[in-house]
Every structure is written in C-alpha cells, then in structure tokens.
Coordinates of C-alpha atoms and ligand atoms in Angstrom, one line a residue:
A1 CA 88.1 -39.6 45.6
A2 CA 86.8 -41.5 48.6
K3 CA 83.4 -41.0 47.6
A4 CA 84.1 -41.8 43.8
A5 CA 85.8 -45.2 45.4
G6 CA 82.6 -46.1 47.4
R7 CA 80.3 -45.3 44.5
D8 CA 82.2 -47.4 42.3
R9 CA 82.3 -50.1 44.8
Y10 CA 78.7 -49.6 45.2
A11 CA 77.6 -49.9 41.4
L12 CA 79.9 -53.1 41.2
F13 CA 77.5 -54.5 43.3
D14 CA 74.6 -52.7 42.6
P15 CA 71.8 -55.7 41.7
A16 CA 69.6 -53.2 39.5
M17 CA 72.8 -52.2 37.3
Y18 CA 73.5 -56.1 37.0
A19 CA 70.2 -56.3 35.7
D20 CA 70.5 -53.3 33.6
I21 CA 73.5 -55.4 32.0
L22 CA 71.6 -58.3 31.6
R23 CA 69.1 -56.8 29.9
E24 CA 71.4 -54.9 27.5
A25 CA 72.9 -57.9 26.6
D26 CA 69.7 -59.4 25.8
E27 CA 68.6 -56.6 23.6
R28 CA 72.0 -56.3 21.9
A29 CA 71.3 -60.1 21.0
E30 CA 68.3 -59.1 19.9
L31 CA 69.3 -56.6 17.6
E32 CA 72.2 -58.8 16.2
R33 CA 69.5 -61.5 15.7
A34 CA 67.0 -58.8 13.8
L35 CA 69.9 -57.6 11.3
A36 CA 70.9 -61.3 10.3
A37 CA 66.9 -61.8 10.2
E38 CA 66.8 -58.7 8.0
E39 CA 64.1 -57.5 10.0
F40 CA 64.9 -53.7 9.6
V41 CA 62.9 -51.6 6.7
V42 CA 63.3 -48.2 5.5
Y43 CA 60.9 -45.9 5.2
Y44 CA 61.3 -42.7 3.1
Q45 CA 59.8 -39.1 4.2
P46 CA 59.4 -36.9 1.0
I47 CA 61.5 -33.7 1.1
V48 CA 59.9 -31.0 -0.9
D49 CA 60.4 -27.2 -2.4
L50 CA 58.5 -25.2 -0.3
P51 CA 57.2 -22.6 -2.8
T52 CA 55.8 -25.2 -5.1
S53 CA 55.8 -28.7 -2.5
R54 CA 57.5 -30.7 -5.6
L55 CA 59.3 -33.6 -4.3
I56 CA 63.1 -32.9 -4.5
G57 CA 64.2 -35.9 -2.6
V58 CA 63.6 -38.1 0.4
E59 CA 65.1 -38.8 3.8
A60 CA 65.9 -42.9 4.6
L61 CA 64.7 -43.5 8.3
V62 CA 65.0 -47.1 9.5
R63 CA 62.0 -49.4 11.1
W64 CA 62.4 -52.6 12.8
E65 CA 59.6 -55.0 11.7
H66 CA 59.7 -56.9 15.1
P67 CA 58.2 -60.0 14.8
L68 CA 56.1 -59.6 18.2
R69 CA 56.2 -55.9 18.5
G70 CA 55.2 -54.9 15.5
L71 CA 57.0 -51.8 13.7
V72 CA 59.3 -50.2 15.9
G73 CA 60.5 -46.4 15.3
P74 CA 64.4 -45.5 15.5
N75 CA 64.2 -43.6 19.0
A76 CA 63.5 -47.2 20.2
F77 CA 66.5 -48.6 19.0
I78 CA 69.1 -46.4 17.5
P79 CA 70.3 -45.3 20.8
L80 CA 71.2 -49.4 21.7
A81 CA 72.7 -49.7 18.4
E82 CA 75.2 -46.6 18.8
S83 CA 76.2 -47.9 22.0
T84 CA 76.9 -51.6 21.1
G85 CA 78.6 -50.7 17.9
L86 CA 76.1 -52.1 15.9
I87 CA 74.7 -49.3 14.4
V88 CA 78.1 -49.6 12.1
P89 CA 76.6 -52.5 10.0
L90 CA 73.2 -51.3 10.4
G91 CA 73.9 -48.2 9.1
R92 CA 75.5 -49.8 6.1
W93 CA 72.6 -51.8 5.6
V94 CA 70.4 -48.4 5.4
L95 CA 72.5 -46.8 3.4
R96 CA 73.1 -49.7 0.8
Q97 CA 69.4 -50.4 0.8
A98 CA 68.7 -46.3 0.1
C99 CA 71.0 -46.2 -2.4
R100 CA 69.9 -49.3 -4.5
Q101 CA 66.0 -48.2 -4.0
L102 CA 67.5 -44.5 -5.3
A103 CA 68.9 -46.7 -8.8
Q104 CA 65.6 -48.8 -9.0
W105 CA 63.7 -45.4 -8.7
C106 CA 65.6 -43.7 -11.4
A107 CA 65.3 -46.6 -13.6
D108 CA 61.5 -46.8 -13.3
Y109 CA 61.0 -43.2 -13.1
P110 CA 62.3 -40.7 -15.9
D111 CA 62.5 -37.8 -14.1
T112 CA 64.1 -39.2 -11.1
E113 CA 67.5 -37.9 -11.7
R114 CA 66.5 -34.6 -9.6
I115 CA 65.7 -36.7 -6.6
R116 CA 68.0 -36.6 -3.6
M117 CA 68.2 -39.4 -1.0
N118 CA 69.1 -38.3 2.5
V119 CA 70.6 -40.9 4.6
N120 CA 71.7 -40.3 8.3
L121 CA 75.1 -41.0 9.9
S122 CA 75.7 -41.5 13.3
A123 CA 78.9 -40.4 15.1
R124 CA 79.8 -44.2 15.7
Q125 CA 79.5 -44.7 12.2
F126 CA 81.2 -41.7 11.4
Q127 CA 84.4 -42.5 13.6
H128 CA 84.6 -46.1 12.2
E129 CA 87.6 -46.3 10.1
G130 CA 86.4 -48.1 7.2
L131 CA 83.4 -45.5 6.5
V132 CA 84.7 -43.9 3.2
E133 CA 85.7 -47.2 1.5
E134 CA 82.2 -48.3 2.4
V135 CA 80.2 -45.5 1.2
G136 CA 82.4 -45.4 -1.9
Q137 CA 81.9 -49.3 -2.0
I138 CA 77.8 -48.8 -1.9
L139 CA 78.1 -46.1 -4.5
A140 CA 79.9 -48.1 -7.0
E141 CA 77.9 -51.0 -6.5
T142 CA 74.4 -49.8 -6.7
G143 CA 75.7 -47.3 -9.7
V144 CA 73.8 -44.4 -7.9
N145 CA 75.3 -40.9 -9.0
P146 CA 76.8 -39.6 -6.1
H147 CA 75.5 -36.2 -6.0
Q148 CA 72.2 -37.4 -5.5
V149 CA 73.0 -38.7 -2.0
V150 CA 73.0 -36.5 0.9
L151 CA 74.5 -37.7 4.0
E152 CA 73.2 -36.0 7.3
I153 CA 75.4 -35.2 10.1
T154 CA 74.8 -34.2 13.6
E155 CA 76.5 -30.9 14.9
S156 CA 78.0 -32.6 18.1
L157 CA 80.0 -34.7 15.9
L158 CA 81.6 -31.4 14.2
M159 CA 82.2 -29.8 17.3
Q160 CA 84.6 -33.1 17.9
D161 CA 86.7 -30.8 15.5
T162 CA 89.7 -33.0 14.8
D163 CA 92.0 -33.2 11.9
S164 CA 90.4 -36.9 11.3
T165 CA 86.8 -35.1 11.3
I166 CA 87.9 -32.5 8.7
E167 CA 89.6 -35.4 7.0
T168 CA 86.7 -38.0 6.9
L169 CA 84.2 -34.5 5.7
G170 CA 86.9 -34.1 3.0
R171 CA 87.2 -37.6 1.6
L172 CA 83.4 -38.0 1.9
K173 CA 82.9 -34.9 -0.6
Q174 CA 85.7 -36.2 -2.6
L175 CA 83.3 -39.2 -3.4
G176 CA 80.8 -36.6 -4.9
V177 CA 78.2 -37.0 -2.0
R178 CA 76.2 -33.7 -0.3
L179 CA 76.6 -33.3 3.4
A180 CA 73.8 -31.9 5.6
I181 CA 74.0 -31.0 9.2
D182 CA 70.6 -32.7 10.8
D183 CA 68.9 -31.1 13.6
F184 CA 71.1 -27.5 13.5
G185 CA 70.7 -25.4 15.9
T186 CA 70.5 -27.9 19.0
G187 CA 74.0 -28.5 19.4
Y188 CA 76.2 -26.1 20.2
S189 CA 76.6 -22.4 20.1
S190 CA 80.0 -21.9 18.1
L191 CA 79.3 -21.5 14.5
S192 CA 83.0 -21.5 13.7
Y193 CA 83.1 -25.0 12.6
L194 CA 80.8 -23.9 9.4
K195 CA 83.2 -22.4 7.9
R196 CA 85.7 -25.0 8.2
F197 CA 84.0 -27.7 6.7
P198 CA 82.4 -28.8 3.6
V199 CA 79.0 -28.9 4.5
D200 CA 76.1 -28.1 1.8
I201 CA 73.0 -28.4 3.5
L202 CA 71.3 -27.2 6.9
K203 CA 68.3 -28.7 8.3
I204 CA 66.5 -26.5 10.9
D205 CA 65.2 -28.6 13.7
R206 CA 61.8 -29.4 14.3
S207 CA 61.9 -27.6 17.9
F208 CA 62.2 -24.3 16.1
V209 CA 59.6 -25.0 13.5
D210 CA 57.5 -25.9 16.2
G211 CA 57.0 -22.6 17.8
I212 CA 57.4 -20.7 14.9
D213 CA 54.0 -19.2 15.0
T214 CA 53.3 -19.2 18.4
E215 CA 56.8 -18.5 20.4
H216 CA 58.5 -14.9 19.0
G217 CA 61.8 -16.3 19.8
D218 CA 61.7 -19.7 17.5
A219 CA 60.7 -17.7 14.2
T220 CA 63.7 -15.5 15.2
L221 CA 66.0 -18.6 15.5
A222 CA 64.6 -19.9 12.4
E223 CA 65.1 -16.9 10.7
A224 CA 69.0 -16.7 11.8
V225 CA 69.4 -19.8 10.4
V226 CA 68.0 -19.4 7.0
Q227 CA 70.1 -16.2 7.0
L228 CA 73.3 -17.7 8.3
G229 CA 72.7 -20.5 5.5
R230 CA 72.3 -18.0 2.8
A231 CA 75.5 -16.2 4.0
L232 CA 77.5 -19.1 3.5
Q233 CA 75.8 -20.3 0.7
L234 CA 74.1 -23.4 2.4
Q235 CA 70.7 -24.8 1.8
T236 CA 68.1 -24.8 4.2
V237 CA 65.7 -27.4 4.8
A238 CA 62.8 -27.2 7.5
E239 CA 61.9 -30.3 9.3
G240 CA 58.9 -31.0 11.0
I241 CA 56.4 -28.9 9.2
E242 CA 52.9 -29.9 10.4
T243 CA 50.4 -26.7 9.5
Q244 CA 49.7 -24.2 6.9
E245 CA 50.9 -21.4 8.9
Q246 CA 54.2 -22.9 9.4
W247 CA 54.3 -23.7 5.6
S248 CA 53.9 -19.9 5.0
T249 CA 56.0 -18.1 7.8
L250 CA 58.8 -20.6 6.6
Q251 CA 58.5 -19.5 3.0
D252 CA 58.5 -16.1 4.1
L253 CA 61.5 -16.1 6.1
G254 CA 63.3 -17.6 2.9
C255 CA 63.4 -21.0 3.5
E256 CA 64.1 -23.1 0.4
F257 CA 63.0 -26.8 1.2
G258 CA 61.1 -28.5 3.7
Q259 CA 60.0 -32.0 5.3
G260 CA 57.0 -32.9 7.8
Y261 CA 53.6 -34.1 8.2
L262 CA 51.8 -31.7 6.4
F263 CA 53.6 -32.8 3.0
A264 CA 53.9 -36.2 3.9
K265 CA 54.8 -38.9 6.7
P266 CA 58.0 -41.4 6.4
G267 CA 56.0 -44.1 4.1
A268 CA 57.1 -47.4 2.6
A269 CA 59.1 -47.1 -0.5
E270 CA 55.7 -47.9 -2.6
T271 CA 54.4 -44.4 -1.2
I272 CA 57.5 -42.8 -3.3
A273 CA 57.2 -44.7 -6.0
S274 CA 53.6 -43.8 -6.4
I275 CA 54.4 -40.0 -6.3
L276 CA 57.3 -40.4 -8.6
G277 CA 54.6 -41.9 -10.9
G278 CA 52.7 -38.8 -11.1
A279 CA 50.5 -38.9 -8.0
K280 CA 51.0 -35.9 -5.6
P281 CA 52.4 -36.0 -2.0
S282 CA 49.6 -36.4 0.4
Ligands
LIG301 P1 65.9 -37.2 12.0 O1 67.1 -37.5 11.6 O2 66.1 -35.5 12.7 O3 64.7 -37.6 11.0 C1 63.6 -36.5 11.4 C2 62.4 -37.3 12.3 O4 61.5 -36.5 12.6 C3 62.1 -38.5 11.9 O5 61.6 -39.4 13.2 C4 60.5 -38.3 11.0 O6 59.8 -39.3 11.1 C5 60.3 -37.1 12.2 N1 59.1 -36.3 11.4 C6 59.3 -35.8 10.2 N2 58.3 -35.1 10.0 C7 57.5 -34.5 11.2 C8 56.5 -33.8 11.5 O7 56.1 -33.1 10.9 N3 56.5 -34.0 13.0 C9 56.9 -34.7 13.8 N4 56.4 -34.8 15.1 N5 57.8 -35.6 13.4 C10 58.2 -35.3 12.0 P2 61.9 -40.7 13.2 O8 61.9 -41.4 11.5 O9 61.2 -41.5 14.4 O10 63.4 -40.8 13.3 C11 64.2 -40.4 14.5 C12 65.7 -40.8 14.5 O11 66.3 -41.5 14.1 C13 65.9 -39.6 13.1 O12 65.6 -38.0 13.4 C14 67.5 -39.7 13.0 O13 68.4 -39.2 13.8 C15 67.4 -41.6 13.9 N6 67.6 -42.5 12.6 C16 66.8 -43.0 11.7 N7 66.7 -43.7 11.1 C17 68.3 -44.0 11.0 C18 69.5 -44.4 10.4 O14 69.2 -45.3 9.3 N8 70.7 -44.2 11.0 C19 71.1 -43.8 11.7 N9 72.2 -43.3 12.4 N10 69.7 -42.7 12.5 C20 68.4 -42.9 12.3
LIG302 MG1 68.1 -36.6 9.7
LIG303 MG1 66.6 -34.2 11.9
LIG304 MG1 65.4 -34.7 14.7

C-alpha cells in the first residue's frame, strides 16, 4: 500500500505525465474540431462470396482527411476517440453516413438490395445509453432495410456478459439488424457466450488468415472457427485475405465469405459504385 501511495504521489508531479495530459487535451480538441468540420470520410471495403468473388457487402471504415496530415487511418485516432468518449458522436456519424450511402446505392443500382453494410461498433458506443434508439432513428431516417445492416462488435464486449449486454443485443436484433463478431479468435478463450448471444456472423481475424498456408496452427484455428460457425449456424467471413493461396485454402476449409486486399482495399464510395454499376472488384 505504501508503495502504491508513493507511486501515486510520484505520478501527480510527473512532468512527463503532465505533458501527456496536455497532449491528450490538445488531441481531444483537435478531434472535436474535426468532427464539427466534418473532416471524416467513410471508406468501404468489399466483402465477397469466396467461391465466385462476387460482392456481397461492404465494411464501412472511417478515415480522417486531416488538412495537414492527409488521410489518417482509424488506428491513429479511434483509441483516443474511445478514451475521450468522442467515439459516440463519431460512431453515430459513421453509421448515418453508411446508411445514407446504402440507401443511395439501392436507389441507383437495382441489384443492391442484397448488399450488406457492415459498421463497427466500439465498446464505448455499445455502453452508451441511447445507442439502440439512435440506431433505430438512423434506420428510420435513411429508410434502409435493417436486414442489410450488420453491426460488428468485439469479443471482449461480449465477455462482459452482463444482463445489460444481453438486453442491448436483443434490442438491436429486434430492430432487424444482424450482428457480427469482429476479430474473432483474438479475445477470450471461453466460447460459451456464443450460445447465449444472438449473433449471426463470425469474422475470422486477419492474424489467423496471415499464416494459414505457412503456419500449421493458423490453418487449424481457422478451420476450427469455420466449423464452429457451421455448428452454430453462423456465417463466417475471413478478414485480411491477401493471396490466392489463402483464398483457396479458406474455400477448402468451407469459409463462405472473405475480405482483403486480394479482392479490394477500402476505397471511397465511388469505387464501390463502379462495382455495383457492373465493373468487377479489383
Ligand atoms: P476492423 O474492423 O477489423 O477492420 C478491418 C481492418 O483490416 C481495416 O483496417 C482494413 O483496411 C484492414 N484490412 C482489410 N483487408 C486487409 C488485408 O488484406 N491486409 C491488411 N493488412 N489489412 C487489411 P482499418 O481501416 O485501418 O481499420 C482498423 C480498425 O479501426 C478496424 O478494424 C476497426 O476496429 C477500427 N475502425 C474503423 N472504422 C471504425 C468505425 O467507424 N468505428 C469504430 N468503432 N471502429 C472503426
Ligand atoms: Mg470490423
Ligand atoms: Mg476485424
Ligand atoms: Mg481487425
């Protein structure tokens, strides 16, 4: 206890920590400014049917068009958005943007009713009280078919396994949206939650796809996830497919869907429009 108290006291006067606090306050202000100035943009990455490589949906992935730094990826600002709570308005903006885009594509291209729109939800957003109402509101205002919307959540969120988690998932499902577990396999070892929670889709984490042809353990794990999905009647989507070999191995394992640079990198909405308009994903 004495040691802990000493550490606390030290931390209170630590100039490096003070600098951290100032920097965080700066960065927070910068994020708030960017949100108000609408400097964010949503990119879309195709998700394909593995046997045919046909487009079955897209994942919405946010970027920051920074006036000085250029296009900034989410790994550089999502953690701060999470810790400051700004992820709540930012995430709402992304969902609204993605649903508007989906509605637009459905209006422009007749075949788009089968396309799904995946949107990431962070833990902080999930815990935000107004979440379900906001999702319902965005679905209503954009007029999209809720069945075309997939919310991606993480395993660690499900592991919190509280009554309120189950309740929120149930209420989201009642809106008609589908639920996917993102980065599946990287979280926790207990799988019992899969039975209890109303999820529809497992996304196999890229780290397993990476070594699928070189590291025996990865192929075994990927196969186990696909079989688990089949046993529980969940769809499986492999993330981060970069090579022909990974593509064919995943098909051999029975994985239905995939996403990765081999098919297409995340791109601006126009790149998806050209696929919907008849061009092949490239
Ligand atoms: P994620 O949801 O797992 O998204 C997949 C990430 O893998 C994306 O990175 C995508 O560009 C990348 N990826 C896809 N295929 C390949 C591939 O073949 N090779 C490699 N090396 N990477 C591939 P990105 O866009 O940088 O996003 C990173 C993470 O940031 C996302 O991981 C997600 O957790 C988070 N994120 C992105 N947008 C949002 C958002 O709107 N809200 C929230 N809460 N999180 C978001
Ligand atoms: Mg995701
Ligand atoms: Mg993922
Ligand atoms: Mg990931």
